[in-house]
Amino acid sequence: AQKVTQAQTEISVVEKEDVTLDCVYETRDTTYYLFWYKQPPSGELVFLIRRNSFDEQNEISGRYSWNFQKSTSSFNFTITASQVVDSAVYFCALTPNTGNQFYFGTGTSLTVIP
Amino acid sequence: NAGVTQTPKFRILKIGQSMTLQCAQDMNHNYMYWYRQDPGMGLKLIYYSVGAGITDKGEVPNGYNVSRSTTEDFPLRLELAAPSQTSVYFCASRDRVSGNTIYFGEGSWLTVV
């Protein structure tokens, strides 16, 4: 079975605080890809990052960083020094290499308070 | 860079009417998808296609039909619109060859009254 769980439904932080969005996944495939997407209030879905199952290196892009841990089946996303523009719904997703479908979590709504 | 283009962006339908949401991609991706997103909810897969001439049902296909006559186009047809189909519809295409990333269109906001 393939499943993505984002247990945090809503998070509020004050501007400049750090925040971590959790993502836990389930898959029986040995080769798979993990993703994060951002959906700002304007509604579009923006691709942020892709990770394959063989690459457990953490990645940093500006204020964004991602921590992929196969041992705990997690792919967490941290925003450092949050800004109001980070307010959005963030979706974690999984696709097995052999499959045709994507499996999305239910999303975490982040509100950054000025 | 056009990417995935959806039309129309907004539409109001009366109950029982039919319409087609258009989706086109210019990235030569074989895989295409239609999702719906109800207010405050996540994404649900309606239909997908792994190539021209091939389509398959997703999680919530009832009330919809698709076709895939070309690699570029993947229209979604709503037959006999119902209020339960009020939603935001996202078309997406997938780069199966390089990285498996799925790219979304900007969405189509549909209201059935």
PDB file of C-alpha atoms in Angstrom:
ATOM      1  CA  ALA A   1       0.000   0.000   0.000  1.00  0.00           C
ATOM      2  CA  GLN A   2       1.083   3.529  -0.694  1.00  0.00           C
ATOM      3  CA  LYS A   3       0.230   6.274   1.740  1.00  0.00           C
ATOM      4  CA  VAL A   4       1.357   9.741   2.742  1.00  0.00           C
ATOM      5  CA  THR A   5       0.456  11.173   6.125  1.00  0.00           C
ATOM      6  CA  GLN A   6       0.698  14.817   7.061  1.00  0.00           C
ATOM      7  CA  ALA A   7      -0.496  14.797  10.638  1.00  0.00           C
ATOM      8  CA  GLN A   8      -0.324  18.563  11.067  1.00  0.00           C
ATOM      9  CA  THR A   9      -3.488  20.039   9.620  1.00  0.00           C
ATOM     10  CA  GLU A  10      -2.786  23.670  10.507  1.00  0.00           C
ATOM     11  CA  ILE A  11       0.245  25.467  11.885  1.00  0.00           C
ATOM     12  CA  SER A  12       0.591  29.107  12.874  1.00  0.00           C
ATOM     13  CA  VAL A  13       3.922  30.755  13.568  1.00  0.00           C
ATOM     14  CA  VAL A  14       5.073  34.285  14.098  1.00  0.00           C
ATOM     15  CA  GLU A  15       7.226  35.772  11.388  1.00  0.00           C
ATOM     16  CA  LYS A  16      10.926  34.886  11.669  1.00  0.00           C
ATOM     17  CA  GLU A  17      10.242  31.705  13.597  1.00  0.00           C
ATOM     18  CA  ASP A  18      11.408  28.391  12.196  1.00  0.00           C
ATOM     19  CA  VAL A  19       8.782  25.793  11.365  1.00  0.00           C
ATOM     20  CA  THR A  20       8.925  22.138  10.388  1.00  0.00           C
ATOM     21  CA  LEU A  21       6.243  20.393   8.380  1.00  0.00           C
ATOM     22  CA  ASP A  22       6.101  16.660   8.895  1.00  0.00           C
ATOM     23  CA  CYS A  23       5.563  14.013   6.244  1.00  0.00           C
ATOM     24  CA  VAL A  24       5.491  10.266   6.857  1.00  0.00           C
ATOM     25  CA  TYR A  25       5.060   7.812   4.019  1.00  0.00           C
ATOM     26  CA  GLU A  26       4.374   4.148   3.467  1.00  0.00           C
ATOM     27  CA  THR A  27       5.461   2.117   0.472  1.00  0.00           C
ATOM     28  CA  ARG A  28       6.626  -1.391  -0.292  1.00  0.00           C
ATOM     29  CA  ASP A  29       8.614  -0.254  -3.297  1.00  0.00           C
ATOM     30  CA  THR A  30      12.355   0.030  -2.963  1.00  0.00           C
ATOM     31  CA  THR A  31      12.562   2.759  -5.572  1.00  0.00           C
ATOM     32  CA  TYR A  32      10.285   5.739  -5.155  1.00  0.00           C
ATOM     33  CA  TYR A  33      10.182   9.509  -5.298  1.00  0.00           C
ATOM     34  CA  LEU A  34       9.071  12.021  -2.716  1.00  0.00           C
ATOM     35  CA  PHE A  35       7.918  15.554  -3.367  1.00  0.00           C
ATOM     36  CA  TRP A  36       6.805  18.743  -1.707  1.00  0.00           C
ATOM     37  CA  TYR A  37       4.393  21.167  -3.339  1.00  0.00           C
ATOM     38  CA  LYS A  38       3.267  24.604  -2.206  1.00  0.00           C
ATOM     39  CA  GLN A  39      -0.229  25.946  -2.756  1.00  0.00           C
ATOM     40  CA  PRO A  40      -0.377  29.676  -1.959  1.00  0.00           C
ATOM     41  CA  PRO A  41      -3.698  31.472  -1.459  1.00  0.00           C
ATOM     42  CA  SER A  42      -3.840  32.155  -5.194  1.00  0.00           C
ATOM     43  CA  GLY A  43      -4.444  28.429  -5.648  1.00  0.00           C
ATOM     44  CA  GLU A  44      -1.783  27.137  -8.003  1.00  0.00           C
ATOM     45  CA  LEU A  45       0.358  24.133  -7.070  1.00  0.00           C
ATOM     46  CA  VAL A  46       4.047  24.853  -7.154  1.00  0.00           C
ATOM     47  CA  PHE A  47       6.685  22.156  -7.230  1.00  0.00           C
ATOM     48  CA  LEU A  48       9.321  22.663  -4.533  1.00  0.00           C
ATOM     49  CA  ILE A  49      11.502  19.581  -4.391  1.00  0.00           C
ATOM     50  CA  ARG A  50      11.896  15.981  -5.502  1.00  0.00           C
ATOM     51  CA  ARG A  51      13.897  13.281  -3.759  1.00  0.00           C
ATOM     52  CA  ASN A  52      14.496   9.706  -4.905  1.00  0.00           C
ATOM     53  CA  SER A  53      14.751   6.858  -2.458  1.00  0.00           C
ATOM     54  CA  PHE A  54      18.453   6.379  -3.030  1.00  0.00           C
ATOM     55  CA  ASP A  55      19.392   9.887  -2.111  1.00  0.00           C
ATOM     56  CA  GLU A  56      19.142  10.536   1.606  1.00  0.00           C
ATOM     57  CA  GLN A  57      21.214  13.670   1.555  1.00  0.00           C
ATOM     58  CA  ASN A  58      19.491  16.593   3.138  1.00  0.00           C
ATOM     59  CA  GLU A  59      18.947  19.533   0.864  1.00  0.00           C
ATOM     60  CA  ILE A  60      18.945  23.235   1.549  1.00  0.00           C
ATOM     61  CA  SER A  61      17.609  25.896  -0.752  1.00  0.00           C
ATOM     62  CA  GLY A  62      17.738  29.322   0.791  1.00  0.00           C
ATOM     63  CA  ARG A  63      15.436  29.308   3.812  1.00  0.00           C
ATOM     64  CA  TYR A  64      14.030  25.897   2.881  1.00  0.00           C
ATOM     65  CA  SER A  65      15.531  22.591   3.913  1.00  0.00           C
ATOM     66  CA  TRP A  66      14.413  19.005   3.637  1.00  0.00           C
ATOM     67  CA  ASN A  67      15.298  16.063   5.862  1.00  0.00           C
ATOM     68  CA  PHE A  68      14.785  12.653   4.269  1.00  0.00           C
ATOM     69  CA  GLN A  69      15.151   9.674   6.608  1.00  0.00           C
ATOM     70  CA  LYS A  70      14.369   6.213   5.225  1.00  0.00           C
ATOM     71  CA  SER A  71      14.754   4.656   8.674  1.00  0.00           C
ATOM     72  CA  THR A  72      11.690   6.536   9.892  1.00  0.00           C
ATOM     73  CA  SER A  73       9.966   6.861   6.473  1.00  0.00           C
ATOM     74  CA  SER A  74       9.906  10.601   6.841  1.00  0.00           C
ATOM     75  CA  PHE A  75      10.512  13.532   4.548  1.00  0.00           C
ATOM     76  CA  ASN A  76      10.212  16.653   6.655  1.00  0.00           C
ATOM     77  CA  PHE A  77      10.338  20.216   5.423  1.00  0.00           C
ATOM     78  CA  THR A  78      11.751  23.091   7.471  1.00  0.00           C
ATOM     79  CA  ILE A  79      11.347  26.777   6.770  1.00  0.00           C
ATOM     80  CA  THR A  80      13.887  28.930   8.559  1.00  0.00           C
ATOM     81  CA  ALA A  81      13.063  32.504   9.517  1.00  0.00           C
ATOM     82  CA  SER A  82       9.539  32.231   8.160  1.00  0.00           C
ATOM     83  CA  GLN A  83       7.985  35.067   6.208  1.00  0.00           C
ATOM     84  CA  VAL A  84       4.398  36.040   5.509  1.00  0.00           C
ATOM     85  CA  VAL A  85       4.857  34.910   1.903  1.00  0.00           C
ATOM     86  CA  ASP A  86       5.398  31.375   3.196  1.00  0.00           C
ATOM     87  CA  SER A  87       1.733  31.237   4.197  1.00  0.00           C
ATOM     88  CA  ALA A  88       0.286  28.449   2.082  1.00  0.00           C
ATOM     89  CA  VAL A  89      -0.868  24.870   2.103  1.00  0.00           C
ATOM     90  CA  TYR A  90       2.000  22.455   1.663  1.00  0.00           C
ATOM     91  CA  PHE A  91       1.519  18.987   0.222  1.00  0.00           C
ATOM     92  CA  CYS A  92       3.847  16.040   0.487  1.00  0.00           C
ATOM     93  CA  ALA A  93       3.582  13.368  -2.212  1.00  0.00           C
ATOM     94  CA  LEU A  94       4.938   9.943  -3.087  1.00  0.00           C
ATOM     95  CA  THR A  95       5.184   8.013  -6.324  1.00  0.00           C
ATOM     96  CA  PRO A  96       6.678   4.557  -6.681  1.00  0.00           C
ATOM     97  CA  ASN A  97       8.990   4.155  -9.618  1.00  0.00           C
ATOM     98  CA  THR A  98       6.924   1.319 -11.028  1.00  0.00           C
ATOM     99  CA  GLY A  99       3.531   2.926 -10.535  1.00  0.00           C
ATOM    100  CA  ASN A 100       1.413   5.364 -12.471  1.00  0.00           C
ATOM    101  CA  GLN A 101      -0.145   7.327  -9.657  1.00  0.00           C
ATOM    102  CA  PHE A 102       0.919   9.955  -7.201  1.00  0.00           C
ATOM    103  CA  TYR A 103      -0.142   9.742  -3.588  1.00  0.00           C
ATOM    104  CA  PHE A 104      -0.672  13.059  -1.866  1.00  0.00           C
ATOM    105  CA  GLY A 105      -0.959  13.848   1.789  1.00  0.00           C
ATOM    106  CA  THR A 106      -3.892  15.898   2.976  1.00  0.00           C
ATOM    107  CA  GLY A 107      -1.781  19.014   3.270  1.00  0.00           C
ATOM    108  CA  THR A 108      -0.597  21.285   6.057  1.00  0.00           C
ATOM    109  CA  SER A 109      -1.899  24.820   6.138  1.00  0.00           C
ATOM    110  CA  LEU A 110       0.813  27.191   7.330  1.00  0.00           C
ATOM    111  CA  THR A 111      -0.015  30.685   8.480  1.00  0.00           C
ATOM    112  CA  VAL A 112       2.819  33.076   9.189  1.00  0.00           C
ATOM    113  CA  ILE A 113       1.678  35.932  11.370  1.00  0.00           C
ATOM    114  CA  PRO A 114       3.423  39.278  10.875  1.00  0.00           C
TER     115      PRO A 114
ATOM    116  CA  ASN B   1       7.359  28.364 -21.007  1.00  0.00           C
ATOM    117  CA  ALA B   2       3.697  27.357 -21.311  1.00  0.00           C
ATOM    118  CA  GLY B   3       3.904  24.067 -19.386  1.00  0.00           C
ATOM    119  CA  VAL B   4       0.396  22.830 -18.569  1.00  0.00           C
ATOM    120  CA  THR B   5      -2.413  25.079 -19.753  1.00  0.00           C
ATOM    121  CA  GLN B   6      -5.990  24.755 -18.542  1.00  0.00           C
ATOM    122  CA  THR B   7      -9.088  26.506 -19.824  1.00  0.00           C
ATOM    123  CA  PRO B   8     -11.390  27.946 -18.685  1.00  0.00           C
ATOM    124  CA  LYS B   9     -10.074  29.337 -15.428  1.00  0.00           C
ATOM    125  CA  PHE B  10     -13.527  30.035 -14.021  1.00  0.00           C
ATOM    126  CA  ARG B  11     -16.942  28.689 -14.988  1.00  0.00           C
ATOM    127  CA  ILE B  12     -20.422  28.614 -13.540  1.00  0.00           C
ATOM    128  CA  LEU B  13     -22.649  25.782 -14.685  1.00  0.00           C
ATOM    129  CA  LYS B  14     -26.281  25.083 -14.085  1.00  0.00           C
ATOM    130  CA  ILE B  15     -27.339  21.696 -12.783  1.00  0.00           C
ATOM    131  CA  GLY B  16     -27.644  19.253 -15.653  1.00  0.00           C
ATOM    132  CA  GLN B  17     -25.427  21.155 -18.062  1.00  0.00           C
ATOM    133  CA  SER B  18     -22.337  19.612 -19.568  1.00  0.00           C
ATOM    134  CA  MET B  19     -18.958  21.094 -20.300  1.00  0.00           C
ATOM    135  CA  THR B  20     -15.386  20.218 -21.143  1.00  0.00           C
ATOM    136  CA  LEU B  21     -12.324  21.400 -19.291  1.00  0.00           C
ATOM    137  CA  GLN B  22      -9.430  21.671 -21.670  1.00  0.00           C
ATOM    138  CA  CYS B  23      -5.862  20.738 -20.777  1.00  0.00           C
ATOM    139  CA  ALA B  24      -2.793  20.935 -22.951  1.00  0.00           C
ATOM    140  CA  GLN B  25       0.877  20.439 -22.222  1.00  0.00           C
ATOM    141  CA  ASP B  26       3.861  21.268 -24.376  1.00  0.00           C
ATOM    142  CA  MET B  27       6.497  19.260 -22.538  1.00  0.00           C
ATOM    143  CA  ASN B  28       5.970  16.013 -24.479  1.00  0.00           C
ATOM    144  CA  HIS B  29       5.030  14.166 -21.308  1.00  0.00           C
ATOM    145  CA  ASN B  30       3.280  10.854 -21.765  1.00  0.00           C
ATOM    146  CA  TYR B  31       1.546  10.878 -18.409  1.00  0.00           C
ATOM    147  CA  MET B  32      -1.318  13.237 -17.675  1.00  0.00           C
ATOM    148  CA  TYR B  33      -3.733  13.528 -14.763  1.00  0.00           C
ATOM    149  CA  TRP B  34      -6.920  15.207 -13.659  1.00  0.00           C
ATOM    150  CA  TYR B  35      -7.422  15.984  -9.981  1.00  0.00           C
ATOM    151  CA  ARG B  36     -10.153  17.760  -8.118  1.00  0.00           C
ATOM    152  CA  GLN B  37      -9.712  19.708  -4.916  1.00  0.00           C
ATOM    153  CA  ASP B  38     -12.745  20.507  -2.836  1.00  0.00           C
ATOM    154  CA  PRO B  39     -12.576  23.569  -0.551  1.00  0.00           C
ATOM    155  CA  GLY B  40     -10.092  23.056   2.250  1.00  0.00           C
ATOM    156  CA  MET B  41      -9.347  19.517   1.159  1.00  0.00           C
ATOM    157  CA  GLY B  42      -6.585  17.587  -0.548  1.00  0.00           C
ATOM    158  CA  LEU B  43      -6.307  16.297  -4.096  1.00  0.00           C
ATOM    159  CA  LYS B  44      -8.387  13.459  -5.447  1.00  0.00           C
ATOM    160  CA  LEU B  45      -7.485  11.717  -8.682  1.00  0.00           C
ATOM    161  CA  ILE B  46     -10.284  11.609 -11.258  1.00  0.00           C
ATOM    162  CA  TYR B  47      -8.630  10.076 -14.317  1.00  0.00           C
ATOM    163  CA  TYR B  48      -5.170   9.626 -15.669  1.00  0.00           C
ATOM    164  CA  SER B  49      -3.495   8.642 -18.922  1.00  0.00           C
ATOM    165  CA  VAL B  50      -0.148   7.024 -19.574  1.00  0.00           C
ATOM    166  CA  GLY B  51      -0.142   7.869 -23.255  1.00  0.00           C
ATOM    167  CA  ALA B  52      -2.247   8.725 -26.264  1.00  0.00           C
ATOM    168  CA  GLY B  53      -5.207   6.387 -26.543  1.00  0.00           C
ATOM    169  CA  ILE B  54      -4.877   5.080 -22.979  1.00  0.00           C
ATOM    170  CA  THR B  55      -6.910   6.305 -20.024  1.00  0.00           C
ATOM    171  CA  ASP B  56      -7.688   4.897 -16.617  1.00  0.00           C
ATOM    172  CA  LYS B  57      -9.952   5.713 -13.697  1.00  0.00           C
ATOM    173  CA  GLY B  58      -8.698   7.238 -10.528  1.00  0.00           C
ATOM    174  CA  GLU B  59     -10.328   7.544  -7.138  1.00  0.00           C
ATOM    175  CA  VAL B  60     -13.410   9.607  -8.111  1.00  0.00           C
ATOM    176  CA  PRO B  61     -14.281   9.045 -11.802  1.00  0.00           C
ATOM    177  CA  ASN B  62     -18.089   9.047 -11.590  1.00  0.00           C
ATOM    178  CA  GLY B  63     -19.689  11.877 -13.533  1.00  0.00           C
ATOM    179  CA  TYR B  64     -16.622  12.506 -15.670  1.00  0.00           C
ATOM    180  CA  ASN B  65     -15.138  11.289 -18.924  1.00  0.00           C
ATOM    181  CA  VAL B  66     -11.775  11.790 -20.546  1.00  0.00           C
ATOM    182  CA  SER B  67     -10.096  11.167 -23.852  1.00  0.00           C
ATOM    183  CA  ARG B  68      -6.498  11.270 -24.972  1.00  0.00           C
ATOM    184  CA  SER B  69      -6.257  11.442 -28.723  1.00  0.00           C
ATOM    185  CA  THR B  70      -2.897  13.222 -28.728  1.00  0.00           C
ATOM    186  CA  THR B  71       0.080  13.414 -26.384  1.00  0.00           C
ATOM    187  CA  GLU B  72      -0.554  17.111 -25.819  1.00  0.00           C
ATOM    188  CA  ASP B  73      -4.258  17.195 -24.942  1.00  0.00           C
ATOM    189  CA  PHE B  74      -6.259  15.602 -22.137  1.00  0.00           C
ATOM    190  CA  PRO B  75      -9.767  17.096 -21.919  1.00  0.00           C
ATOM    191  CA  LEU B  76     -12.096  16.332 -19.016  1.00  0.00           C
ATOM    192  CA  ARG B  77     -15.805  16.225 -19.731  1.00  0.00           C
ATOM    193  CA  LEU B  78     -18.468  16.741 -17.101  1.00  0.00           C
ATOM    194  CA  GLU B  79     -21.788  15.221 -18.025  1.00  0.00           C
ATOM    195  CA  LEU B  80     -24.967  16.364 -16.294  1.00  0.00           C
ATOM    196  CA  ALA B  81     -23.289  18.676 -13.822  1.00  0.00           C
ATOM    197  CA  ALA B  82     -24.271  18.319 -10.171  1.00  0.00           C
ATOM    198  CA  PRO B  83     -23.574  20.609  -7.179  1.00  0.00           C
ATOM    199  CA  SER B  84     -21.220  17.925  -5.828  1.00  0.00           C
ATOM    200  CA  GLN B  85     -18.930  18.671  -8.757  1.00  0.00           C
ATOM    201  CA  THR B  86     -18.297  22.196  -7.535  1.00  0.00           C
ATOM    202  CA  SER B  87     -14.564  22.120  -7.069  1.00  0.00           C
ATOM    203  CA  VAL B  88     -11.218  23.264  -8.365  1.00  0.00           C
ATOM    204  CA  TYR B  89      -9.883  21.038 -11.107  1.00  0.00           C
ATOM    205  CA  PHE B  90      -6.201  20.597 -11.741  1.00  0.00           C
ATOM    206  CA  CYS B  91      -4.665  19.050 -14.795  1.00  0.00           C
ATOM    207  CA  ALA B  92      -1.100  17.789 -14.521  1.00  0.00           C
ATOM    208  CA  SER B  93       1.539  16.138 -16.600  1.00  0.00           C
ATOM    209  CA  ARG B  94       4.386  13.995 -15.503  1.00  0.00           C
ATOM    210  CA  ASP B  95       7.965  13.759 -16.602  1.00  0.00           C
ATOM    211  CA  ARG B  96       8.312   9.981 -16.425  1.00  0.00           C
ATOM    212  CA  VAL B  97      11.692   9.932 -18.069  1.00  0.00           C
ATOM    213  CA  SER B  98      13.584  12.400 -15.934  1.00  0.00           C
ATOM    214  CA  GLY B  99      12.788  12.573 -12.266  1.00  0.00           C
ATOM    215  CA  ASN B 100       9.100  11.678 -12.270  1.00  0.00           C
ATOM    216  CA  THR B 101       8.028  15.174 -11.301  1.00  0.00           C
ATOM    217  CA  ILE B 102       4.382  16.093 -11.826  1.00  0.00           C
ATOM    218  CA  TYR B 103       3.628  19.616 -13.031  1.00  0.00           C
ATOM    219  CA  PHE B 104       0.262  21.221 -12.513  1.00  0.00           C
ATOM    220  CA  GLY B 105      -1.805  23.655 -14.491  1.00  0.00           C
ATOM    221  CA  GLU B 106      -3.161  26.744 -12.759  1.00  0.00           C
ATOM    222  CA  GLY B 107      -6.499  25.173 -11.995  1.00  0.00           C
ATOM    223  CA  SER B 108     -10.074  25.617 -13.177  1.00  0.00           C
ATOM    224  CA  TRP B 109     -12.625  26.881 -10.666  1.00  0.00           C
ATOM    225  CA  LEU B 110     -16.025  25.321 -11.383  1.00  0.00           C
ATOM    226  CA  THR B 111     -19.258  26.149  -9.606  1.00  0.00           C
ATOM    227  CA  VAL B 112     -22.451  24.201 -10.262  1.00  0.00           C
ATOM    228  CA  VAL B 113     -25.642  26.008  -9.224  1.00  0.00           C
TER     229      VAL B 113
END
